[in-house]
PDB file of C-alpha atoms in Angstrom:
ATOM      1  CA  UNK A   1      65.147  57.965 -41.382  1.00  0.00           C
ATOM      2  CA  UNK A   2      63.858  60.580 -44.105  1.00  0.00           C
ATOM      3  CA  UNK A   3      61.184  59.712 -46.536  1.00  0.00           C
ATOM      4  CA  UNK A   4      62.495  57.909 -49.668  1.00  0.00           C
ATOM      5  CA  UNK A   5      60.888  60.383 -52.162  1.00  0.00           C
ATOM      6  CA  UNK A   6      58.550  63.395 -52.235  1.00  0.00           C
ATOM      7  CA  UNK A   7      57.464  64.942 -55.698  1.00  0.00           C
ATOM      8  CA  UNK A   8      55.049  67.738 -56.477  1.00  0.00           C
ATOM      9  CA  UNK A   9      53.038  66.482 -59.150  1.00  0.00           C
ATOM     10  CA  UNK A  10      51.746  63.367 -60.950  1.00  0.00           C
ATOM     11  CA  UNK A  11      53.209  62.061 -63.926  1.00  0.00           C
ATOM     12  CA  UNK A  12      52.339  59.573 -66.517  1.00  0.00           C
ATOM     13  CA  UNK A  13      56.014  58.855 -67.698  1.00  0.00           C
ATOM     14  CA  UNK A  14      57.614  55.633 -66.968  1.00  0.00           C
ATOM     15  CA  UNK A  15      59.492  55.577 -63.838  1.00  0.00           C
ATOM     16  CA  UNK A  16      62.632  53.368 -63.277  1.00  0.00           C
ATOM     17  CA  UNK A  17      63.406  52.533 -59.650  1.00  0.00           C
ATOM     18  CA  UNK A  18      66.389  50.523 -58.033  1.00  0.00           C
ATOM     19  CA  UNK A  19      66.188  48.683 -54.691  1.00  0.00           C
ATOM     20  CA  UNK A  20      68.859  46.533 -52.962  1.00  0.00           C
ATOM     21  CA  UNK A  21      69.038  43.095 -51.796  1.00  0.00           C
ATOM     22  CA  UNK A  22      69.951  42.337 -48.125  1.00  0.00           C
ATOM     23  CA  UNK A  23      71.762  39.965 -45.889  1.00  0.00           C
ATOM     24  CA  UNK A  24      70.912  39.783 -41.979  1.00  0.00           C
ATOM     25  CA  UNK A  25      74.547  40.428 -40.268  1.00  0.00           C
ATOM     26  CA  UNK A  26      72.939  39.176 -37.502  1.00  0.00           C
ATOM     27  CA  UNK A  27      69.623  37.342 -37.008  1.00  0.00           C
ATOM     28  CA  UNK A  28      68.448  36.920 -33.169  1.00  0.00           C
ATOM     29  CA  UNK A  29      65.225  34.871 -32.799  1.00  0.00           C
ATOM     30  CA  UNK A  30      62.992  34.485 -30.167  1.00  0.00           C
ATOM     31  CA  UNK A  31      59.737  32.885 -29.406  1.00  0.00           C
ATOM     32  CA  UNK A  32      56.646  32.948 -31.520  1.00  0.00           C
ATOM     33  CA  UNK A  33      53.703  35.195 -30.318  1.00  0.00           C
ATOM     34  CA  UNK A  34      49.968  34.305 -30.721  1.00  0.00           C
ATOM     35  CA  UNK A  35      49.960  35.262 -34.249  1.00  0.00           C
ATOM     36  CA  UNK A  36      52.419  32.741 -35.131  1.00  0.00           C
ATOM     37  CA  UNK A  37      55.448  35.681 -35.562  1.00  0.00           C
ATOM     38  CA  UNK A  38      58.735  35.386 -33.847  1.00  0.00           C
ATOM     39  CA  UNK A  39      60.225  38.093 -32.015  1.00  0.00           C
ATOM     40  CA  UNK A  40      63.356  39.095 -34.029  1.00  0.00           C
ATOM     41  CA  UNK A  41      66.309  41.199 -33.353  1.00  0.00           C
ATOM     42  CA  UNK A  42      68.265  41.322 -36.432  1.00  0.00           C
ATOM     43  CA  UNK A  43      70.907  43.838 -38.192  1.00  0.00           C
ATOM     44  CA  UNK A  44      70.030  44.097 -41.796  1.00  0.00           C
ATOM     45  CA  UNK A  45      72.641  45.335 -44.379  1.00  0.00           C
ATOM     46  CA  UNK A  46      71.579  46.648 -47.734  1.00  0.00           C
ATOM     47  CA  UNK A  47      73.658  45.009 -50.705  1.00  0.00           C
ATOM     48  CA  UNK A  48      74.515  46.640 -54.006  1.00  0.00           C
ATOM     49  CA  UNK A  49      73.305  43.533 -55.330  1.00  0.00           C
ATOM     50  CA  UNK A  50      69.679  44.717 -56.500  1.00  0.00           C
ATOM     51  CA  UNK A  51      66.584  45.006 -58.368  1.00  0.00           C
ATOM     52  CA  UNK A  52      65.401  47.414 -60.987  1.00  0.00           C
ATOM     53  CA  UNK A  53      61.769  48.126 -61.701  1.00  0.00           C
ATOM     54  CA  UNK A  54      60.369  50.057 -64.442  1.00  0.00           C
ATOM     55  CA  UNK A  55      56.518  51.077 -63.987  1.00  0.00           C
ATOM     56  CA  UNK A  56      54.882  51.963 -67.202  1.00  0.00           C
ATOM     57  CA  UNK A  57      51.578  53.970 -66.780  1.00  0.00           C
ATOM     58  CA  UNK A  58      48.710  53.334 -69.413  1.00  0.00           C
ATOM     59  CA  UNK A  59      49.533  49.586 -69.857  1.00  0.00           C
ATOM     60  CA  UNK A  60      47.332  46.420 -69.494  1.00  0.00           C
ATOM     61  CA  UNK A  61      48.609  45.692 -65.893  1.00  0.00           C
ATOM     62  CA  UNK A  62      51.111  42.976 -67.142  1.00  0.00           C
ATOM     63  CA  UNK A  63      54.239  41.980 -65.172  1.00  0.00           C
ATOM     64  CA  UNK A  64      57.308  41.123 -67.033  1.00  0.00           C
ATOM     65  CA  UNK A  65      60.222  39.453 -65.361  1.00  0.00           C
ATOM     66  CA  UNK A  66      63.678  39.411 -67.093  1.00  0.00           C
ATOM     67  CA  UNK A  67      67.250  39.964 -66.363  1.00  0.00           C
ATOM     68  CA  UNK A  68      69.775  37.493 -64.770  1.00  0.00           C
ATOM     69  CA  UNK A  69      67.201  35.548 -62.812  1.00  0.00           C
ATOM     70  CA  UNK A  70      64.206  36.357 -64.949  1.00  0.00           C
ATOM     71  CA  UNK A  71      63.504  32.690 -65.961  1.00  0.00           C
ATOM     72  CA  UNK A  72      63.186  31.717 -62.323  1.00  0.00           C
ATOM     73  CA  UNK A  73      59.761  30.792 -60.724  1.00  0.00           C
ATOM     74  CA  UNK A  74      58.618  34.476 -60.291  1.00  0.00           C
ATOM     75  CA  UNK A  75      54.775  35.004 -60.403  1.00  0.00           C
ATOM     76  CA  UNK A  76      53.240  37.229 -62.965  1.00  0.00           C
ATOM     77  CA  UNK A  77      49.980  37.694 -61.622  1.00  0.00           C
ATOM     78  CA  UNK A  78      48.300  39.218 -58.393  1.00  0.00           C
ATOM     79  CA  UNK A  79      50.559  37.276 -56.066  1.00  0.00           C
ATOM     80  CA  UNK A  80      53.865  39.162 -57.282  1.00  0.00           C
ATOM     81  CA  UNK A  81      55.012  41.317 -54.328  1.00  0.00           C
ATOM     82  CA  UNK A  82      55.522  44.249 -56.561  1.00  0.00           C
ATOM     83  CA  UNK A  83      52.036  44.395 -57.860  1.00  0.00           C
ATOM     84  CA  UNK A  84      50.810  43.284 -54.188  1.00  0.00           C
ATOM     85  CA  UNK A  85      52.579  46.385 -53.192  1.00  0.00           C
ATOM     86  CA  UNK A  86      50.900  48.520 -55.629  1.00  0.00           C
ATOM     87  CA  UNK A  87      47.570  47.368 -54.799  1.00  0.00           C
ATOM     88  CA  UNK A  88      48.313  47.917 -51.076  1.00  0.00           C
ATOM     89  CA  UNK A  89      49.235  51.452 -51.958  1.00  0.00           C
ATOM     90  CA  UNK A  90      46.000  52.170 -53.939  1.00  0.00           C
ATOM     91  CA  UNK A  91      43.975  50.912 -51.032  1.00  0.00           C
ATOM     92  CA  UNK A  92      45.748  53.461 -48.727  1.00  0.00           C
ATOM     93  CA  UNK A  93      45.252  56.311 -50.967  1.00  0.00           C
ATOM     94  CA  UNK A  94      42.108  55.954 -53.089  1.00  0.00           C
ATOM     95  CA  UNK A  95      39.906  57.518 -50.594  1.00  0.00           C
ATOM     96  CA  UNK A  96      41.410  60.834 -50.414  1.00  0.00           C
ATOM     97  CA  UNK A  97      43.364  60.733 -53.710  1.00  0.00           C
ATOM     98  CA  UNK A  98      43.000  60.250 -57.394  1.00  0.00           C
ATOM     99  CA  UNK A  99      45.169  56.863 -57.947  1.00  0.00           C
ATOM    100  CA  UNK A 100      43.648  56.012 -61.339  1.00  0.00           C
ATOM    101  CA  UNK A 101      47.271  56.391 -62.744  1.00  0.00           C
ATOM    102  CA  UNK A 102      48.481  53.221 -60.772  1.00  0.00           C
ATOM    103  CA  UNK A 103      45.642  50.861 -61.964  1.00  0.00           C
ATOM    104  CA  UNK A 104      46.546  49.953 -65.279  1.00  0.00           C
ATOM    105  CA  UNK A 105      50.569  50.222 -64.825  1.00  0.00           C
ATOM    106  CA  UNK A 106      52.635  47.490 -66.339  1.00  0.00           C
ATOM    107  CA  UNK A 107      55.760  46.373 -64.244  1.00  0.00           C
ATOM    108  CA  UNK A 108      58.838  45.313 -65.653  1.00  0.00           C
ATOM    109  CA  UNK A 109      61.230  43.535 -63.266  1.00  0.00           C
ATOM    110  CA  UNK A 110      65.120  43.299 -64.090  1.00  0.00           C
ATOM    111  CA  UNK A 111      65.553  40.317 -61.688  1.00  0.00           C
ATOM    112  CA  UNK A 112      69.472  40.622 -60.565  1.00  0.00           C
ATOM    113  CA  UNK A 113      68.853  39.064 -57.024  1.00  0.00           C
ATOM    114  CA  UNK A 114      68.645  35.211 -56.542  1.00  0.00           C
ATOM    115  CA  UNK A 115      65.181  33.927 -56.176  1.00  0.00           C
ATOM    116  CA  UNK A 116      64.051  32.387 -52.740  1.00  0.00           C
ATOM    117  CA  UNK A 117      67.637  32.665 -51.166  1.00  0.00           C
ATOM    118  CA  UNK A 118      66.985  34.680 -48.207  1.00  0.00           C
ATOM    119  CA  UNK A 119      68.402  37.907 -49.761  1.00  0.00           C
ATOM    120  CA  UNK A 120      65.194  39.626 -50.176  1.00  0.00           C
ATOM    121  CA  UNK A 121      64.707  40.018 -54.022  1.00  0.00           C
ATOM    122  CA  UNK A 122      60.792  39.762 -53.576  1.00  0.00           C
ATOM    123  CA  UNK A 123      60.727  42.467 -50.934  1.00  0.00           C
ATOM    124  CA  UNK A 124      63.342  44.557 -52.989  1.00  0.00           C
ATOM    125  CA  UNK A 125      60.871  44.465 -55.777  1.00  0.00           C
ATOM    126  CA  UNK A 126      57.873  45.411 -53.399  1.00  0.00           C
ATOM    127  CA  UNK A 127      59.926  48.454 -52.083  1.00  0.00           C
ATOM    128  CA  UNK A 128      60.940  49.759 -55.700  1.00  0.00           C
ATOM    129  CA  UNK A 129      57.135  49.265 -56.676  1.00  0.00           C
ATOM    130  CA  UNK A 130      56.236  51.238 -53.607  1.00  0.00           C
ATOM    131  CA  UNK A 131      58.624  54.045 -54.450  1.00  0.00           C
ATOM    132  CA  UNK A 132      58.000  54.359 -58.074  1.00  0.00           C
ATOM    133  CA  UNK A 133      53.994  54.315 -57.436  1.00  0.00           C
ATOM    134  CA  UNK A 134      54.477  57.085 -54.908  1.00  0.00           C
ATOM    135  CA  UNK A 135      56.304  59.099 -57.620  1.00  0.00           C
ATOM    136  CA  UNK A 136      53.566  58.434 -60.251  1.00  0.00           C
ATOM    137  CA  UNK A 137      50.897  60.022 -57.742  1.00  0.00           C
ATOM    138  CA  UNK A 138      53.143  62.735 -56.749  1.00  0.00           C
ATOM    139  CA  UNK A 139      54.729  61.832 -53.496  1.00  0.00           C
ATOM    140  CA  UNK A 140      53.585  59.768 -50.398  1.00  0.00           C
ATOM    141  CA  UNK A 141      54.118  60.312 -46.758  1.00  0.00           C
ATOM    142  CA  UNK A 142      56.866  58.332 -45.286  1.00  0.00           C
ATOM    143  CA  UNK A 143      54.576  56.821 -42.381  1.00  0.00           C
ATOM    144  CA  UNK A 144      52.038  55.684 -45.253  1.00  0.00           C
ATOM    145  CA  UNK A 145      54.807  53.958 -47.448  1.00  0.00           C
ATOM    146  CA  UNK A 146      56.119  52.309 -44.255  1.00  0.00           C
ATOM    147  CA  UNK A 147      52.937  51.054 -43.483  1.00  0.00           C
ATOM    148  CA  UNK A 148      52.275  49.766 -46.925  1.00  0.00           C
ATOM    149  CA  UNK A 149      55.794  48.401 -46.693  1.00  0.00           C
ATOM    150  CA  UNK A 150      54.867  46.182 -43.492  1.00  0.00           C
ATOM    151  CA  UNK A 151      51.532  45.004 -44.826  1.00  0.00           C
ATOM    152  CA  UNK A 152      53.396  43.391 -47.968  1.00  0.00           C
ATOM    153  CA  UNK A 153      56.147  41.950 -45.839  1.00  0.00           C
ATOM    154  CA  UNK A 154      58.384  42.733 -42.841  1.00  0.00           C
ATOM    155  CA  UNK A 155      61.889  42.958 -44.846  1.00  0.00           C
ATOM    156  CA  UNK A 156      60.199  45.482 -47.310  1.00  0.00           C
ATOM    157  CA  UNK A 157      60.397  48.326 -44.773  1.00  0.00           C
ATOM    158  CA  UNK A 158      63.978  48.228 -44.358  1.00  0.00           C
ATOM    159  CA  UNK A 159      64.624  48.009 -48.141  1.00  0.00           C
ATOM    160  CA  UNK A 160      62.649  51.152 -48.598  1.00  0.00           C
ATOM    161  CA  UNK A 161      65.562  52.639 -46.635  1.00  0.00           C
ATOM    162  CA  UNK A 162      68.745  50.780 -46.903  1.00  0.00           C
ATOM    163  CA  UNK A 163      72.001  51.164 -45.315  1.00  0.00           C
ATOM    164  CA  UNK A 164      72.436  49.150 -42.019  1.00  0.00           C
ATOM    165  CA  UNK A 165      69.652  49.201 -39.393  1.00  0.00           C
ATOM    166  CA  UNK A 166      68.391  47.034 -36.511  1.00  0.00           C
ATOM    167  CA  UNK A 167      65.144  45.370 -37.156  1.00  0.00           C
ATOM    168  CA  UNK A 168      62.924  44.401 -34.103  1.00  0.00           C
ATOM    169  CA  UNK A 169      59.540  42.726 -34.170  1.00  0.00           C
ATOM    170  CA  UNK A 170      58.923  41.090 -37.394  1.00  0.00           C
ATOM    171  CA  UNK A 171      61.810  43.055 -38.456  1.00  0.00           C
ATOM    172  CA  UNK A 172      59.597  45.860 -39.282  1.00  0.00           C
ATOM    173  CA  UNK A 173      60.723  48.421 -36.232  1.00  0.00           C
ATOM    174  CA  UNK A 174      63.794  49.812 -37.615  1.00  0.00           C
ATOM    175  CA  UNK A 175      66.644  51.864 -35.916  1.00  0.00           C
ATOM    176  CA  UNK A 176      69.612  53.018 -38.055  1.00  0.00           C
ATOM    177  CA  UNK A 177      72.961  51.591 -37.093  1.00  0.00           C
ATOM    178  CA  UNK A 178      76.178  53.667 -37.451  1.00  0.00           C
ATOM    179  CA  UNK A 179      78.490  51.778 -40.254  1.00  0.00           C
ATOM    180  CA  UNK A 180      81.816  52.943 -41.173  1.00  0.00           C
ATOM    181  CA  UNK A 181      83.184  51.986 -44.581  1.00  0.00           C
ATOM    182  CA  UNK A 182      82.361  49.059 -46.698  1.00  0.00           C
ATOM    183  CA  UNK A 183      81.853  45.553 -46.058  1.00  0.00           C
ATOM    184  CA  UNK A 184      82.459  43.073 -48.625  1.00  0.00           C
ATOM    185  CA  UNK A 185      80.692  39.954 -49.128  1.00  0.00           C
ATOM    186  CA  UNK A 186      80.598  36.969 -51.349  1.00  0.00           C
ATOM    187  CA  UNK A 187      77.003  35.494 -51.413  1.00  0.00           C
ATOM    188  CA  UNK A 188      76.975  31.473 -52.218  1.00  0.00           C
ATOM    189  CA  UNK A 189      73.817  30.567 -53.585  1.00  0.00           C
ATOM    190  CA  UNK A 190      72.390  26.956 -53.806  1.00  0.00           C
ATOM    191  CA  UNK A 191      70.312  25.501 -56.256  1.00  0.00           C
ATOM    192  CA  UNK A 192      68.160  23.989 -53.532  1.00  0.00           C
ATOM    193  CA  UNK A 193      65.380  25.941 -51.636  1.00  0.00           C
ATOM    194  CA  UNK A 194      64.275  26.394 -48.184  1.00  0.00           C
ATOM    195  CA  UNK A 195      60.550  27.425 -47.172  1.00  0.00           C
ATOM    196  CA  UNK A 196      60.884  30.224 -44.456  1.00  0.00           C
ATOM    197  CA  UNK A 197      57.927  28.831 -42.563  1.00  0.00           C
ATOM    198  CA  UNK A 198      59.664  25.269 -42.392  1.00  0.00           C
ATOM    199  CA  UNK A 199      62.773  26.787 -41.253  1.00  0.00           C
ATOM    200  CA  UNK A 200      61.037  28.758 -38.469  1.00  0.00           C
ATOM    201  CA  UNK A 201      58.988  25.547 -37.584  1.00  0.00           C
ATOM    202  CA  UNK A 202      62.108  23.555 -37.153  1.00  0.00           C
ATOM    203  CA  UNK A 203      63.715  26.239 -34.854  1.00  0.00           C
ATOM    204  CA  UNK A 204      60.571  25.737 -32.689  1.00  0.00           C
ATOM    205  CA  UNK A 205      61.286  22.078 -32.360  1.00  0.00           C
ATOM    206  CA  UNK A 206      65.085  22.623 -31.809  1.00  0.00           C
ATOM    207  CA  UNK A 207      64.520  25.459 -29.281  1.00  0.00           C
ATOM    208  CA  UNK A 208      61.136  25.095 -27.558  1.00  0.00           C
ATOM    209  CA  UNK A 209      62.027  27.723 -25.012  1.00  0.00           C
ATOM    210  CA  UNK A 210      64.262  30.200 -26.666  1.00  0.00           C
ATOM    211  CA  UNK A 211      65.721  33.246 -24.838  1.00  0.00           C
ATOM    212  CA  UNK A 212      65.231  36.626 -25.785  1.00  0.00           C
ATOM    213  CA  UNK A 213      66.336  37.605 -29.403  1.00  0.00           C
ATOM    214  CA  UNK A 214      69.199  40.060 -28.941  1.00  0.00           C
ATOM    215  CA  UNK A 215      71.739  42.002 -31.143  1.00  0.00           C
ATOM    216  CA  UNK A 216      75.291  41.728 -29.469  1.00  0.00           C
ATOM    217  CA  UNK A 217      76.850  45.087 -28.676  1.00  0.00           C
ATOM    218  CA  UNK A 218      80.152  43.922 -30.447  1.00  0.00           C
ATOM    219  CA  UNK A 219      78.279  43.801 -33.473  1.00  0.00           C
ATOM    220  CA  UNK A 220      77.167  47.272 -33.426  1.00  0.00           C
ATOM    221  CA  UNK A 221      80.699  48.245 -32.533  1.00  0.00           C
ATOM    222  CA  UNK A 222      82.289  46.125 -35.260  1.00  0.00           C
ATOM    223  CA  UNK A 223      80.063  48.010 -37.896  1.00  0.00           C
ATOM    224  CA  UNK A 224      80.615  51.550 -36.420  1.00  0.00           C
ATOM    225  CA  UNK A 225      84.482  50.908 -36.637  1.00  0.00           C
ATOM    226  CA  UNK A 226      84.218  49.325 -39.981  1.00  0.00           C
ATOM    227  CA  UNK A 227      85.716  46.336 -38.388  1.00  0.00           C
ATOM    228  CA  UNK A 228      85.149  43.176 -40.419  1.00  0.00           C
ATOM    229  CA  UNK A 229      87.395  40.904 -38.149  1.00  0.00           C
ATOM    230  CA  UNK A 230      85.695  41.974 -34.942  1.00  0.00           C
ATOM    231  CA  UNK A 231      82.127  41.397 -36.896  1.00  0.00           C
ATOM    232  CA  UNK A 232      83.446  38.154 -37.812  1.00  0.00           C
ATOM    233  CA  UNK A 233      83.723  37.107 -34.003  1.00  0.00           C
ATOM    234  CA  UNK A 234      80.267  38.112 -32.750  1.00  0.00           C
ATOM    235  CA  UNK A 235      77.522  38.089 -35.557  1.00  0.00           C
ATOM    236  CA  UNK A 236      75.473  34.963 -36.050  1.00  0.00           C
ATOM    237  CA  UNK A 237      72.147  33.600 -37.333  1.00  0.00           C
ATOM    238  CA  UNK A 238      69.883  31.646 -34.893  1.00  0.00           C
ATOM    239  CA  UNK A 239      68.294  29.684 -37.712  1.00  0.00           C
ATOM    240  CA  UNK A 240      71.580  28.033 -38.958  1.00  0.00           C
ATOM    241  CA  UNK A 241      70.996  24.823 -36.996  1.00  0.00           C
ATOM    242  CA  UNK A 242      67.391  24.601 -38.285  1.00  0.00           C
ATOM    243  CA  UNK A 243      68.538  25.310 -41.863  1.00  0.00           C
ATOM    244  CA  UNK A 244      71.472  22.820 -42.001  1.00  0.00           C
ATOM    245  CA  UNK A 245      69.051  20.220 -40.402  1.00  0.00           C
ATOM    246  CA  UNK A 246      67.093  20.465 -43.880  1.00  0.00           C
ATOM    247  CA  UNK A 247      70.092  20.688 -46.109  1.00  0.00           C
ATOM    248  CA  UNK A 248      73.354  19.393 -44.367  1.00  0.00           C
ATOM    249  CA  UNK A 249      75.357  20.730 -47.401  1.00  0.00           C
ATOM    250  CA  UNK A 250      74.922  24.234 -45.868  1.00  0.00           C
ATOM    251  CA  UNK A 251      77.278  23.182 -42.914  1.00  0.00           C
ATOM    252  CA  UNK A 252      79.869  21.684 -45.902  1.00  0.00           C
ATOM    253  CA  UNK A 253      79.745  24.938 -47.797  1.00  0.00           C
ATOM    254  CA  UNK A 254      80.325  27.188 -44.655  1.00  0.00           C
ATOM    255  CA  UNK A 255      83.270  24.982 -43.833  1.00  0.00           C
ATOM    256  CA  UNK A 256      84.595  24.940 -47.331  1.00  0.00           C
ATOM    257  CA  UNK A 257      84.291  28.851 -47.177  1.00  0.00           C
ATOM    258  CA  UNK A 258      86.310  28.831 -44.061  1.00  0.00           C
ATOM    259  CA  UNK A 259      88.877  26.922 -45.328  1.00  0.00           C
ATOM    260  CA  UNK A 260      89.247  29.152 -48.216  1.00  0.00           C
ATOM    261  CA  UNK A 261      89.886  32.082 -45.807  1.00  0.00           C
ATOM    262  CA  UNK A 262      86.382  33.532 -45.261  1.00  0.00           C
ATOM    263  CA  UNK A 263      86.155  35.728 -41.999  1.00  0.00           C
ATOM    264  CA  UNK A 264      82.836  34.509 -41.284  1.00  0.00           C
ATOM    265  CA  UNK A 265      80.000  32.175 -42.968  1.00  0.00           C
ATOM    266  CA  UNK A 266      76.503  33.514 -42.336  1.00  0.00           C
ATOM    267  CA  UNK A 267      73.240  32.282 -43.494  1.00  0.00           C
ATOM    268  CA  UNK A 268      71.394  35.042 -45.153  1.00  0.00           C
ATOM    269  CA  UNK A 269      67.822  35.151 -43.642  1.00  0.00           C
ATOM    270  CA  UNK A 270      66.288  31.722 -43.247  1.00  0.00           C
ATOM    271  CA  UNK A 271      68.608  30.392 -46.156  1.00  0.00           C
ATOM    272  CA  UNK A 272      70.034  28.851 -48.169  1.00  0.00           C
ATOM    273  CA  UNK A 273      72.265  31.426 -49.406  1.00  0.00           C
ATOM    274  CA  UNK A 274      75.414  32.134 -47.471  1.00  0.00           C
ATOM    275  CA  UNK A 275      77.143  35.325 -47.065  1.00  0.00           C
ATOM    276  CA  UNK A 276      80.888  35.083 -46.464  1.00  0.00           C
ATOM    277  CA  UNK A 277      82.824  38.080 -45.112  1.00  0.00           C
ATOM    278  CA  UNK A 278      85.977  39.076 -46.853  1.00  0.00           C
ATOM    279  CA  UNK A 279      88.362  41.813 -45.428  1.00  0.00           C
ATOM    280  CA  UNK A 280      88.242  43.614 -48.863  1.00  0.00           C
ATOM    281  CA  UNK A 281      87.611  43.674 -52.660  1.00  0.00           C
ATOM    282  CA  UNK A 282      90.659  41.496 -53.385  1.00  0.00           C
ATOM    283  CA  UNK A 283      89.790  38.817 -50.609  1.00  0.00           C
ATOM    284  CA  UNK A 284      86.320  39.073 -52.067  1.00  0.00           C
ATOM    285  CA  UNK A 285      87.483  38.078 -55.482  1.00  0.00           C
ATOM    286  CA  UNK A 286      89.623  35.285 -54.246  1.00  0.00           C
ATOM    287  CA  UNK A 287      86.887  33.846 -52.156  1.00  0.00           C
ATOM    288  CA  UNK A 288      84.459  34.010 -55.305  1.00  0.00           C
ATOM    289  CA  UNK A 289      86.906  31.947 -57.294  1.00  0.00           C
ATOM    290  CA  UNK A 290      87.244  29.288 -54.891  1.00  0.00           C
ATOM    291  CA  UNK A 291      83.507  28.912 -53.859  1.00  0.00           C
ATOM    292  CA  UNK A 292      82.508  28.954 -57.390  1.00  0.00           C
ATOM    293  CA  UNK A 293      84.048  25.596 -57.555  1.00  0.00           C
ATOM    294  CA  UNK A 294      82.979  24.273 -54.380  1.00  0.00           C
ATOM    295  CA  UNK A 295      80.119  21.455 -54.246  1.00  0.00           C
ATOM    296  CA  UNK A 296      76.872  22.705 -53.205  1.00  0.00           C
ATOM    297  CA  UNK A 297      77.635  26.150 -54.409  1.00  0.00           C
ATOM    298  CA  UNK A 298      75.502  27.144 -57.438  1.00  0.00           C
ATOM    299  CA  UNK A 299      76.696  30.915 -57.903  1.00  0.00           C
ATOM    300  CA  UNK A 300      79.210  32.764 -56.006  1.00  0.00           C
ATOM    301  CA  UNK A 301      78.292  36.527 -56.107  1.00  0.00           C
ATOM    302  CA  UNK A 302      80.191  39.557 -54.780  1.00  0.00           C
ATOM    303  CA  UNK A 303      78.284  42.152 -53.120  1.00  0.00           C
ATOM    304  CA  UNK A 304      78.980  45.252 -50.886  1.00  0.00           C
ATOM    305  CA  UNK A 305      77.193  47.120 -48.228  1.00  0.00           C
ATOM    306  CA  UNK A 306      75.792  49.156 -47.049  1.00  0.00           C
ATOM    307  CA  UNK A 307      73.861  50.288 -50.283  1.00  0.00           C
ATOM    308  CA  UNK A 308      71.111  52.787 -50.549  1.00  0.00           C
ATOM    309  CA  UNK A 309      67.534  52.026 -50.378  1.00  0.00           C
ATOM    310  CA  UNK A 310      64.821  51.983 -53.213  1.00  0.00           C
ATOM    311  CA  UNK A 311      65.116  55.274 -55.029  1.00  0.00           C
ATOM    312  CA  UNK A 312      64.035  56.608 -58.488  1.00  0.00           C
ATOM    313  CA  UNK A 313      67.051  56.569 -61.217  1.00  0.00           C
ATOM    314  CA  UNK A 314      64.991  57.768 -64.371  1.00  0.00           C
ATOM    315  CA  UNK A 315      61.591  59.044 -64.927  1.00  0.00           C
ATOM    316  CA  UNK A 316      61.290  60.923 -68.299  1.00  0.00           C
TER     317      UNK A 316
END
């Protein structure tokens, strides 16, 4: 994977960055290690339903959240993942470089990924913030950005790069996956939330001695062939049973999607959002209309993947 960006000089002009949301096309979960983290073998796919951040130097350190989900409970303080990402980068660079341009930046987040739904919206904000901050200081080496991303959250590293990739460990050990064509998804969101920690704890209760986390070969073959039907036969999410035990309506929505013709209902991350795989754009539109009228579905959003990772779109 190549570095998200590398520039030659610092700039104090605002920089606008876009970063994708994601779905876990497959999520294999193994046992927890001594630190409490589960060994994962997941296939990430970046989606074109993403976030846009504008980093404005010379501000007051404010965080402004707007957009479709701007009224959600997104923190506007030091706990915001975009702010944390900038702070982590400052700490990584300040010994050797002048990073004063990053200390007072305002961050404007155009929130277009549903909040707390397993689609990586907060991680996308962090990835975008890292890329924007790297631009402002004249470029940062890929390994430094990767380490900063992992320090903020395991999904952040993938969203720096986008595309489709296998994630191992906590998801931060990435290997690109050959993917042909475009995959069409309908993301059915819920008005409810599922804390990730609780879902993993329930997984441990249900599977006290889990086997190894694996990615089936058929998943990779289906992606390489651009074959949604084969993908639907082989992809799964090991956390589904645990999530359903908290929110039984997840199973009901999955069944409704199958009845409406979806090739595959797939819990996104630890949920509660469900991704429904469609054959093509027309099929996705039909699914979205039917799912929008389904009890337990808050919104039915069409998305496609793979999408590019975090990248600068404007810097004047």
